[in-house]
Amino acid sequence: MKRLLHYSLLLTVMVLGLTSCVNDDSDMDDIIAQYQVEPASIELDYSDMTEADDVPVTDEADSAYNDYVENSAWNKVIEINYDGATATVNGRVSGVSVQTSGAHVTVMNMSGPVKFVVSGTTTDGSLKFYGDKRFQILLNGAQITNPHGAAINNQGGKTMYVVLADGTSNRLQDGATYTMVDEEDQKAALFSEGQIVFSGRGTLDVIAEGRGGIRSDDYIRVRPGVKINVYSTALDGLRANDGIILDGGVINVETSGVGAKGVRSGGPMTVNGGRLVAISNGDTRITDESDLTDTTSCAALYCDTLLVVNGGTVKLKATGDGGKGMNAKWDVAIQGGTFMAVAAGTRLIKSPKGVKIDRNLSITGGYFYTYSRRSDPLDVSGTTHVAPGYKTYDHGPKVITIAY
Amino acid sequence: MARGKRKQLIATLVLMLCTAIFPTLSHADDAGLIVSAGTSRKLAKGLNAGFEAEFRSRNSFRTASRVGLAADISYKVLPWLKASGGYDLLIDNNREKITYQDDGVSYNNWRPSYWGVRHRFNVTLTGSHKIQRVELSLRERWQYTYRPSKMIDNFDFDEGEWEDHEVKGKGKNVMRSRLQVEWDIPKCKFDPFASVELHTTRQLDQTRVIVGVERSHKKKHNFKLYYRGQFYRDKTEDTNIHMLGMGYTYKF
């Protein structure tokens, strides 16, 4: 019996010895590390930027010829100076009428190219243009706030050149509620039915509380040297129906409205240079119509058609629920420059994605980075083409980096 | 029975034990150990009280999976019928759990293994019948197990961060039916036994098969060596496991 007891004890000790405190969990350390990666820092960047010389197009046959303010003669000048509740107008141009009501200025331009030099400060004023003639606004230290609507409103369909005088700081601000005029749009603090072309070496701050920040029902071009900062708590920050061309400049856009887009292009968008930082902090907008619930997520950049990045820097960040760094409805081609998109929001109603493309993505050059904290960093419905020759191709569950 | 025949019998039983284990071992199955030690004391005629401590392992014997303490009291209602009731304190090392997204590939959540407590109560009726040296018994046991709630760590791959996760408290009723056969071999120190047990909730959840030998010494010491196979209906929740069991009971 003793022998049996001894053998039993020995066997028990041996078998128990086999059973150590080994953990049988899967080795998830490396996998979890991939999911805990922090995104690249994307913040509004006001620093100066060294840019190549902005050489105007001189070939009249070039479609961009008329986008260069230098290609028109600006010998017709009218000065508008705001001072509190009043506005003073200096200069007379045949075919141009300027009417003031307090600090609200209305211009009827039936002449050719006219240059309006705008300066001074008002907290209850505006500048409105009628007439299908292209014109230039030289913002020379203008601070215009309109509590009832757009600060600058162009009802004409021709080009509005917005030139920021060298070294000046300018500010345009709308009100929380707009007083509408029949059959007239005013969709933003700076609104134009026609093209808007920004140039100059000054700074423009746009604060939007009622509607969008800057909006054109045509296209918007931004030239090197410009500094534009848009802060919108309502609708889209920078929006154009027919396209956006960024040749240069420093552009910061921050929006916080539900469903708002930092930058939205209804037509082809091309980035040739400059630095665009767009941050969307809003959550998904929910609308109920006829028992149907519609949801619209935010995006730092929203493109209805083709996006081409040839150069410059595009940094996008969405922090709200379901927010996309970029939401593109058509093809996207990254051919150069730096493109970074971060989605750091929650996934309560919509999925936050660094880059969402409904068609095809082509990457042939430059630097491409996308990150999503809570969903796919890259969601391409069509095909993704990455040209050979890249130096970096890191594809993780939260971040994708491709560099040439 | 001659000494040589007894050895032959034991060798046959061991062989049966092995053949019972290994053909059923699939690649996905696990292996583990059960070691128990207990005491039993006669309180009055037909009335006994018992206490037992148990240890279990899994992961091919390498990982501790349970420590248990059990107490029971039993009463022989009729010569062939025994009634008992008991309580078990179970301290389990719950296996990790990984869930995936709808695509079946991308991770969704990972809950690492964790230790948790359960309380189990049982009421049992055992009927037995001896045919010569073979004893048949049928045991019907109702058991209720309560798992208190517990906060544990959970890694959410969507969020990319660790979260506190509450494993909610819940109770579970199980009906266990065991049919056992024991063979008292004359002049043999080892008595073989085998049983099949079905665990049923709303449907059959688990089947246990046990094959082993038992040895008693001076009616005080009792040793058991056995194989136990636990086979589950829902293999996504539990893994089939083949266990080597060793038990010792001291009777006062």
XYZ file of C-alpha atoms in Angstrom:
656
model
C 0.000 0.000 0.000
C 2.830 2.350 0.894
C 4.423 1.684 -2.463
C 1.152 2.561 -4.212
C 0.869 5.742 -2.191
C 4.438 6.704 -3.053
C 3.935 5.979 -6.730
C 0.703 7.949 -6.731
C 2.351 10.921 -5.064
C 5.293 10.740 -7.456
C 3.004 10.530 -10.465
C 0.917 13.410 -9.185
C 3.965 15.601 -8.608
C 5.327 14.751 -12.046
C 2.089 15.553 -13.824
C 1.520 18.693 -11.798
C 5.047 19.701 -12.694
C 4.040 19.505 -16.327
C 1.284 21.936 -15.575
C 3.011 25.210 -15.129
C 1.375 28.567 -15.277
C 1.793 28.847 -19.023
C -0.692 31.250 -20.489
C -2.523 29.778 -23.477
C -3.630 33.108 -24.952
C -2.743 33.918 -28.536
C 0.301 36.115 -28.942
C -1.431 39.366 -29.784
C 1.259 41.856 -28.776
C 2.452 42.623 -32.298
C -1.074 42.714 -33.677
C -2.310 45.019 -30.939
C 0.662 47.295 -31.498
C -0.514 47.735 -35.083
C -3.933 48.772 -33.848
C -2.619 51.123 -31.194
C -0.562 53.189 -33.601
C -1.123 56.907 -33.152
C -1.925 59.055 -36.175
C 0.375 61.625 -37.663
C -0.183 65.040 -36.165
C -2.321 67.263 -38.348
C -3.018 70.751 -37.032
C -3.728 74.104 -38.600
C -0.419 75.485 -39.815
C 0.008 79.252 -40.051
C 3.703 79.185 -40.730
C 5.133 80.855 -43.790
C 5.855 78.755 -46.787
C 8.524 79.114 -49.367
C 6.979 78.847 -52.772
C 8.222 79.078 -56.286
C 7.602 82.301 -58.141
C 4.068 82.654 -59.328
C 4.467 83.244 -63.050
C 1.240 84.418 -64.679
C 0.025 82.727 -67.813
C 0.554 85.042 -70.745
C -0.891 82.957 -73.522
C -4.367 84.261 -74.154
C -5.353 80.888 -75.577
C -4.655 79.285 -72.227
C -7.872 78.630 -70.350
C -6.237 79.977 -67.207
C -5.305 83.293 -68.825
C -8.221 85.184 -67.361
C -7.512 83.819 -63.873
C -4.483 86.068 -63.619
C -5.325 89.482 -62.353
C -2.160 90.773 -64.006
C -3.648 90.123 -67.424
C -6.217 92.875 -67.071
C -5.756 96.626 -66.937
C -6.941 98.070 -63.638
C -6.955 101.764 -64.286
C -10.528 102.158 -63.056
C -10.306 102.329 -59.282
C -12.872 102.940 -56.576
C -11.898 103.075 -52.900
C -14.263 101.917 -50.188
C -13.306 102.627 -46.619
C -15.303 101.254 -43.705
C -15.397 103.123 -40.450
C -17.803 101.652 -37.902
C -21.361 102.299 -39.000
C -20.433 104.153 -42.172
C -18.590 103.534 -45.411
C -16.864 106.175 -47.493
C -16.565 105.757 -51.259
C -13.877 107.578 -53.240
C -13.552 107.543 -56.995
C -15.996 107.493 -59.804
C -16.110 105.153 -62.750
C -18.429 105.490 -65.653
C -20.923 102.622 -65.677
C -20.416 101.868 -62.036
C -22.801 102.968 -59.335
C -21.979 102.616 -55.663
C -24.682 103.059 -53.051
C -24.224 103.032 -49.311
C -26.669 102.434 -46.525
C -24.728 102.875 -43.345
C -21.828 100.502 -43.842
C -23.675 98.334 -46.318
C -22.297 99.033 -49.784
C -23.920 97.941 -53.027
C -22.062 98.163 -56.335
C -23.615 97.932 -59.791
C -20.790 97.317 -62.202
C -21.702 97.708 -65.844
C -18.206 98.836 -66.802
C -15.172 96.738 -67.714
C -12.588 95.597 -65.173
C -12.835 97.764 -62.082
C -10.617 97.621 -59.054
C -12.192 98.162 -55.659
C -9.765 98.938 -52.885
C -11.425 97.966 -49.626
C -10.174 98.938 -46.191
C -11.391 99.792 -42.699
C -13.526 98.091 -40.110
C -17.238 97.625 -39.600
C -19.244 95.344 -37.366
C -22.470 95.878 -39.283
C -21.618 96.260 -42.914
C -21.287 94.417 -46.195
C -20.139 94.681 -49.781
C -22.387 93.471 -52.558
C -21.778 93.407 -56.296
C -24.115 93.208 -59.241
C -23.194 93.065 -62.912
C -21.632 90.542 -65.256
C -18.222 92.163 -65.487
C -15.086 90.837 -63.909
C -13.662 92.971 -61.151
C -10.964 93.057 -58.535
C -11.307 93.495 -54.800
C -8.059 94.559 -53.237
C -8.443 93.838 -49.547
C -6.213 96.357 -47.888
C -6.747 95.771 -44.198
C -10.517 95.252 -44.371
C -12.496 93.893 -41.417
C -16.128 93.424 -42.417
C -18.757 91.774 -40.263
C -22.326 91.446 -41.458
C -24.640 90.157 -38.721
C -27.420 89.598 -41.256
C -25.706 87.777 -44.104
C -22.624 87.579 -46.279
C -19.810 90.047 -45.725
C -18.986 90.060 -49.449
C -21.569 88.888 -51.930
C -21.025 88.853 -55.702
C -24.217 88.290 -57.651
C -22.409 88.554 -60.961
C -21.275 85.525 -62.888
C -17.842 86.779 -63.878
C -14.523 86.461 -62.140
C -14.046 88.140 -58.801
C -10.334 88.622 -58.186
C -9.715 88.806 -54.461
C -6.278 90.278 -53.999
C -4.816 90.412 -50.516
C -2.615 93.466 -50.296
C 0.921 92.593 -49.278
C 1.358 92.250 -45.526
C -2.248 93.110 -44.676
C -4.620 91.236 -42.393
C -8.203 91.063 -43.508
C -11.267 89.520 -41.966
C -14.738 88.692 -43.215
C -17.471 87.452 -40.901
C -21.101 86.637 -41.359
C -23.947 86.458 -38.839
C -25.721 83.493 -37.353
C -28.894 84.289 -39.302
C -29.127 85.587 -42.846
C -31.701 88.062 -44.131
C -32.456 86.693 -47.564
C -33.301 88.664 -50.706
C -35.704 87.148 -53.231
C -34.017 85.251 -56.070
C -30.560 85.938 -54.684
C -28.183 83.474 -53.166
C -25.859 84.213 -50.328
C -24.309 80.954 -49.303
C -21.271 82.037 -47.339
C -19.497 84.872 -45.589
C -17.626 85.358 -48.873
C -19.911 84.331 -51.701
C -19.725 84.648 -55.475
C -21.924 83.420 -58.267
C -18.835 83.566 -60.475
C -15.248 82.421 -60.152
C -13.097 83.569 -57.258
C -9.383 83.897 -57.795
C -7.265 84.622 -54.735
C -3.869 86.224 -55.066
C -1.589 88.645 -53.240
C 0.606 88.311 -50.206
C -1.723 89.211 -47.389
C -3.868 87.233 -44.979
C -7.615 86.668 -45.070
C -9.517 85.280 -42.113
C -13.081 84.186 -42.729
C -15.391 83.410 -39.838
C -18.683 81.729 -40.689
C -21.472 81.328 -38.182
C -24.576 81.269 -40.352
C -23.573 79.465 -43.524
C -20.347 78.614 -45.287
C -16.993 80.351 -45.142
C -16.035 80.896 -48.802
C -18.216 79.692 -51.622
C -18.380 80.044 -55.367
C -21.101 78.721 -57.602
C -18.353 78.552 -60.227
C -14.755 77.625 -59.420
C -12.081 78.852 -57.017
C -8.398 79.282 -57.761
C -5.798 80.061 -55.107
C -2.427 81.389 -56.167
C 0.908 81.296 -54.315
C 1.536 83.829 -51.583
C -2.004 83.902 -50.252
C -2.833 83.047 -46.653
C -6.452 82.099 -46.049
C -7.863 80.892 -42.749
C -11.488 79.769 -42.648
C -13.322 78.920 -39.447
C -16.884 77.726 -39.836
C -19.238 76.632 -37.110
C -22.063 76.255 -39.619
C -21.648 74.839 -43.125
C -18.704 74.057 -45.422
C -15.493 76.007 -45.021
C -14.350 76.405 -48.629
C -16.646 75.260 -51.423
C -16.907 75.622 -55.150
C -19.495 74.101 -57.434
C -17.342 73.753 -60.535
C -13.917 72.963 -59.149
C -10.993 74.114 -57.056
C -7.460 74.773 -58.264
C -4.746 75.219 -55.683
C -1.598 76.568 -57.277
C -0.110 77.671 -53.981
C -0.711 79.594 -50.816
C -1.342 78.604 -47.242
C -4.913 77.569 -46.554
C -6.268 76.537 -43.179
C -9.862 75.426 -42.871
C -11.604 74.302 -39.706
C -15.271 73.389 -39.510
C -17.429 72.130 -36.660
C -20.942 72.027 -38.106
C -22.777 68.699 -38.299
C -22.347 67.178 -41.736
C -20.089 70.057 -42.809
C -17.143 69.651 -45.124
C -13.901 71.481 -44.663
C -13.319 71.811 -48.400
C -15.852 70.700 -50.979
C -15.378 70.688 -54.716
C -18.305 70.001 -56.990
C -16.033 69.923 -60.032
C -12.522 68.671 -60.720
C -10.034 69.631 -58.044
C -6.363 70.034 -58.795
C -3.594 70.655 -56.299
C -0.420 71.930 -57.877
C 1.229 73.551 -54.889
C 0.754 75.316 -51.601
C -0.376 73.871 -48.329
C -3.952 73.006 -47.483
C -4.834 71.907 -43.965
C -8.496 71.087 -43.463
C -9.910 69.879 -40.175
C -13.507 68.797 -39.788
C -14.715 68.452 -36.212
C -18.423 67.988 -36.824
C -20.519 64.891 -36.298
C -22.834 63.136 -38.708
C -25.917 65.113 -39.663
C -29.213 63.262 -39.323
C -32.267 64.516 -41.173
C -35.730 63.045 -41.099
C -37.870 63.576 -44.167
C -41.101 61.766 -44.942
C -40.326 58.992 -42.476
C -36.914 58.523 -44.094
C -33.809 59.129 -42.065
C -30.845 60.442 -44.001
C -27.368 60.666 -42.580
C -24.508 62.784 -43.891
C -21.068 62.460 -42.434
C -18.472 65.189 -42.278
C -15.301 65.236 -44.325
C -12.247 67.411 -44.254
C -12.241 67.196 -48.070
C -15.192 66.177 -50.213
C -14.814 65.828 -53.972
C -17.757 65.171 -56.269
C -15.520 64.544 -59.257
C -11.859 64.009 -60.088
C -9.112 64.940 -57.643
C -5.550 65.240 -58.884
C -2.635 66.056 -56.595
C 0.434 67.051 -58.579
C 2.315 68.849 -55.840
C 1.967 70.850 -52.651
C 0.711 69.542 -49.355
C -2.772 68.412 -48.462
C -3.410 67.536 -44.817
C -6.861 66.431 -43.786
C -8.295 65.452 -40.433
C -11.803 64.513 -39.330
C -12.490 64.162 -35.624
C -16.273 63.851 -35.447
C -18.455 60.776 -35.526
C -18.195 59.064 -38.889
C -16.008 61.855 -40.268
C -13.839 61.128 -43.305
C -10.461 62.625 -43.971
C -11.398 62.615 -47.632
C -14.632 61.479 -49.213
C -14.270 61.275 -52.999
C -17.099 60.335 -55.323
C -14.920 59.980 -58.408
C -11.356 59.024 -59.304
C -8.389 60.216 -57.264
C -4.867 60.504 -58.641
C -1.893 61.221 -56.391
C 0.956 62.074 -58.723
C 3.158 64.151 -56.449
C 3.215 66.282 -53.343
C 2.132 65.183 -49.898
C -1.308 63.832 -49.150
C -2.249 62.939 -45.584
C -5.672 62.052 -44.233
C -6.610 61.136 -40.670
C -9.972 60.015 -39.321
C -9.995 60.046 -35.545
C -13.705 60.157 -34.851
C -16.103 57.684 -33.315
C -18.222 55.145 -35.177
C -21.664 55.605 -33.715
C -23.709 56.416 -36.817
C -21.234 56.349 -39.712
C -17.818 54.785 -40.172
C -14.895 57.181 -39.893
C -12.386 56.549 -42.668
C -9.155 58.224 -43.557
C -9.873 58.051 -47.272
C -13.084 56.877 -48.898
C -13.227 56.741 -52.695
C -16.249 55.575 -54.645
C -14.260 54.904 -57.813
C -10.556 54.379 -58.454
C -7.366 55.434 -56.739
C -4.090 55.855 -58.572
C -0.852 56.625 -56.753
C 2.125 57.256 -58.988
C 4.244 59.646 -56.976
C 4.568 61.808 -53.893
C 3.684 60.771 -50.353
C 0.379 59.174 -49.418
C -0.693 58.577 -45.822
C -4.069 57.612 -44.463
C -5.138 56.653 -40.950
C -8.370 55.688 -39.297
C -8.639 55.017 -35.620
C -11.881 53.092 -35.732
C -12.370 51.824 -39.252
C -10.579 51.181 -42.522
C -7.924 53.765 -43.284
C -8.590 53.333 -47.009
C -11.877 52.331 -48.592
C -11.767 52.243 -52.383
C -14.822 50.903 -54.193
C -13.045 50.620 -57.537
C -9.457 49.662 -58.188
C -6.320 50.837 -56.437
C -3.270 51.279 -58.604
C 0.085 51.861 -56.947
C 2.800 52.402 -59.494
C 6.079 50.566 -58.967
C 9.106 52.441 -57.741
C 7.840 53.364 -54.301
C 10.300 53.544 -51.429
C 7.775 52.821 -48.695
C 4.637 50.729 -48.751
C 3.354 50.074 -45.231
C -0.116 48.629 -45.040
C -1.483 48.105 -41.533
C -4.998 47.804 -40.178
C -5.068 51.455 -39.126
C -2.538 53.199 -41.291
C -1.266 53.029 -44.856
C 1.843 54.820 -46.012
C 3.122 54.918 -49.565
C 6.095 57.079 -50.443
C 8.080 57.604 -53.636
C -8.176 -15.192 -10.948
C -4.598 -16.147 -11.584
C -1.924 -13.493 -11.102
C -0.934 -13.623 -14.774
C -4.507 -13.232 -15.912
C -4.970 -10.235 -13.636
C -1.914 -8.560 -15.132
C -3.276 -9.374 -18.540
C -6.588 -7.833 -17.577
C -4.973 -4.646 -16.283
C -2.837 -4.382 -19.377
C -5.973 -4.789 -21.467
C -7.665 -2.029 -19.502
C -4.728 0.328 -19.978
C -4.747 -0.509 -23.659
C -8.467 0.202 -23.761
C -7.797 3.472 -22.026
C -5.257 4.476 -24.626
C -7.373 3.331 -27.524
C -10.260 5.245 -26.068
C -8.178 8.426 -25.968
C -6.075 8.565 -29.061
C -8.465 7.754 -31.888
C -10.688 10.581 -30.708
C -7.868 13.087 -30.520
C -8.376 15.429 -33.391
C -5.977 18.207 -34.217
C -8.272 20.782 -32.682
C -8.789 18.832 -29.463
C -7.061 19.650 -26.231
C -5.599 17.532 -23.460
C -5.463 18.120 -19.739
C -5.305 16.774 -16.252
C -7.671 16.336 -13.338
C -6.190 15.779 -9.909
C -8.441 15.547 -6.891
C -8.116 14.723 -3.221
C -10.972 14.384 -0.806
C -12.318 12.979 2.368
C -15.538 11.258 3.291
C -16.979 10.756 6.721
C -19.880 8.679 7.893
C -22.085 10.837 10.091
C -24.813 8.307 10.807
C -26.193 5.180 9.316
C -26.615 5.898 5.598
C -25.542 9.508 6.044
C -22.189 10.689 4.714
C -20.454 13.997 4.257
C -17.657 14.640 1.816
C -15.126 17.291 0.927
C -12.918 17.450 -2.151
C -10.349 19.718 -3.705
C -9.706 19.525 -7.428
C -7.241 20.889 -9.913
C -7.598 20.851 -13.682
C -5.363 21.810 -16.555
C -5.734 22.281 -20.310
C -3.559 23.321 -23.240
C -1.819 19.929 -23.379
C -1.376 19.920 -19.584
C 0.471 23.264 -19.607
C -2.143 25.705 -18.394
C -4.072 25.634 -15.154
C -7.762 25.805 -15.937
C -9.587 25.257 -12.665
C -9.256 24.993 -8.933
C -12.330 23.697 -7.206
C -13.544 22.992 -3.687
C -16.603 20.834 -3.179
C -18.677 19.726 -0.213
C -21.599 17.355 -0.255
C -23.829 15.344 1.977
C -25.543 12.160 0.960
C -28.169 9.882 2.423
C -29.024 6.345 1.495
C -32.804 6.485 1.207
C -33.145 2.885 0.121
C -30.578 0.149 -0.283
C -30.475 0.969 -4.013
C -31.181 4.686 -3.876
C -28.975 7.497 -2.642
C -29.872 11.168 -2.446
C -27.302 13.905 -2.097
C -26.811 17.635 -2.261
C -23.658 19.640 -2.650
C -21.938 22.923 -3.222
C -18.902 23.638 -5.419
C -16.720 26.699 -5.402
C -15.159 26.853 -8.849
C -12.292 29.145 -9.697
C -11.924 28.986 -13.468
C -9.333 30.225 -15.838
C -11.638 31.221 -18.690
C -10.156 30.803 -22.145
C -9.419 33.796 -24.346
C -12.097 34.818 -26.806
C -11.479 36.390 -30.198
C -14.283 37.776 -32.327
C -14.048 38.889 -35.927
C -15.711 41.459 -38.146
C -18.321 40.448 -40.697
C -15.582 39.639 -43.215
C -14.476 36.819 -40.921
C -10.854 37.897 -41.095
C -10.492 41.296 -39.447
C -10.326 41.272 -35.677
C -13.176 42.761 -33.717
C -12.463 42.081 -30.041
C -9.967 40.118 -28.018
C -10.715 39.134 -24.469
C -7.668 37.510 -22.909
C -8.095 34.605 -20.534
C -9.079 35.557 -17.009
C -9.762 33.947 -13.667
C -13.321 34.013 -12.400
C -15.384 32.466 -9.645
C -18.526 30.379 -9.974
C -20.841 28.883 -7.371
C -22.508 25.585 -8.083
C -25.269 23.795 -6.242
C -26.515 20.328 -7.016
C -29.163 17.852 -6.001
C -28.576 14.238 -7.004
C -30.378 10.940 -7.015
C -28.399 7.776 -7.703
C -29.960 4.409 -8.262
C -27.800 1.334 -8.424
C -28.212 -2.320 -9.147
C -25.707 -5.121 -8.804
C -25.690 -8.074 -11.122
C -23.178 -10.531 -9.699
C -19.920 -8.555 -9.733
C -21.054 -5.828 -12.060
C -22.739 -2.825 -10.605
C -24.835 -0.558 -12.778
C -25.781 2.880 -11.554
C -27.808 5.709 -12.966
C -27.190 9.144 -11.557
C -29.519 12.056 -12.232
C -28.184 15.402 -11.132
C -29.683 18.859 -11.392
C -27.110 21.562 -10.980
C -27.393 25.309 -10.878
C -24.270 27.357 -11.475
C -24.091 31.078 -10.823
C -21.363 33.254 -12.257
C -21.102 36.671 -10.568
C -20.385 39.649 -12.767
C -16.776 40.657 -13.192
C -14.911 43.513 -14.856
C -12.209 42.350 -17.212
C -9.962 43.807 -19.899
C -11.037 43.663 -23.507
C -9.148 44.939 -26.517
C -11.414 46.604 -29.046
C -9.690 46.541 -32.429
C -12.098 49.136 -33.826
C -11.202 51.569 -31.110
C -7.609 50.426 -31.003
C -7.619 50.487 -27.230
C -8.164 48.428 -24.116
C -11.582 48.756 -22.554
C -13.167 47.645 -19.327
C -15.682 44.960 -20.132
C -18.280 43.612 -17.766
C -18.878 39.911 -17.907
C -22.413 39.942 -16.660
C -23.533 37.624 -13.898
C -25.749 34.781 -14.967
C -27.109 31.482 -13.784
C -27.324 28.227 -15.670
C -29.334 25.098 -15.043
C -27.985 21.795 -16.270
C -29.430 18.317 -16.048
C -26.757 15.640 -15.918
C -27.514 11.966 -16.535
C -24.784 9.444 -15.930
C -24.848 5.745 -16.567
C -21.943 3.895 -14.967
C -20.776 0.340 -14.842
C -18.263 -0.996 -12.280
C -16.718 -4.398 -12.265
C -15.510 -5.987 -9.064
C -12.918 -8.477 -10.199
C -12.238 -11.174 -7.620
C -8.831 -11.038 -5.978
C -7.870 -8.115 -8.190
C -6.665 -4.925 -6.538
C -8.029 -2.803 -9.355
C -11.667 -2.438 -10.247
C -12.400 -1.075 -13.695
C -15.255 1.293 -14.315
C -16.703 3.232 -17.191
C -19.440 5.791 -17.580
C -21.228 8.002 -20.058
C -22.729 11.276 -18.928
C -24.963 13.661 -20.825
C -25.216 17.345 -19.928
C -28.444 18.874 -21.088
C -29.752 22.413 -20.926
C -32.361 22.993 -23.609
C -30.479 20.532 -25.739
C -27.558 18.206 -25.346
C -24.522 20.392 -24.672
C -21.829 18.016 -23.582
C -21.067 14.320 -23.461
C -18.547 12.889 -21.045
C -16.980 9.476 -21.380
C -14.945 8.041 -18.532
C -12.905 4.842 -18.470
C -10.707 4.017 -15.502
C -9.647 1.804 -12.658
C -10.151 2.156 -8.960
C -8.355 0.708 -6.014
C -9.428 0.662 -2.400
C -7.225 -0.174 0.525
C -8.609 -1.183 3.871
C -11.801 0.644 2.949
C -10.091 3.881 3.950
C -7.978 4.792 0.990
C -9.420 4.974 -2.456
C -7.434 5.725 -5.612
C -8.720 6.360 -9.103
C -6.926 6.594 -12.397
C -9.030 7.322 -15.418
C -9.470 8.882 -18.778
C -12.184 11.444 -19.256
C -13.258 12.782 -22.614
C -15.445 15.889 -22.747
C -17.138 16.433 -26.072
C -19.086 19.602 -26.784
C -21.907 20.256 -29.199
C -20.901 23.861 -29.855
C -17.218 23.744 -30.580
C -17.056 27.491 -31.119
C -17.654 27.923 -27.397
C -15.683 24.993 -26.020
C -12.979 22.700 -27.278
C -13.191 18.964 -26.924
C -10.709 17.849 -24.318
C -9.181 14.523 -23.312
C -8.142 14.378 -19.698
C -6.069 12.141 -17.530
C -7.636 11.914 -14.097
C -6.184 10.949 -10.735
C -8.175 10.943 -7.545
C -7.673 10.061 -3.931
C -10.285 9.841 -1.215
C -9.765 9.152 2.448
C -12.684 7.752 4.362
C -12.929 8.361 8.063
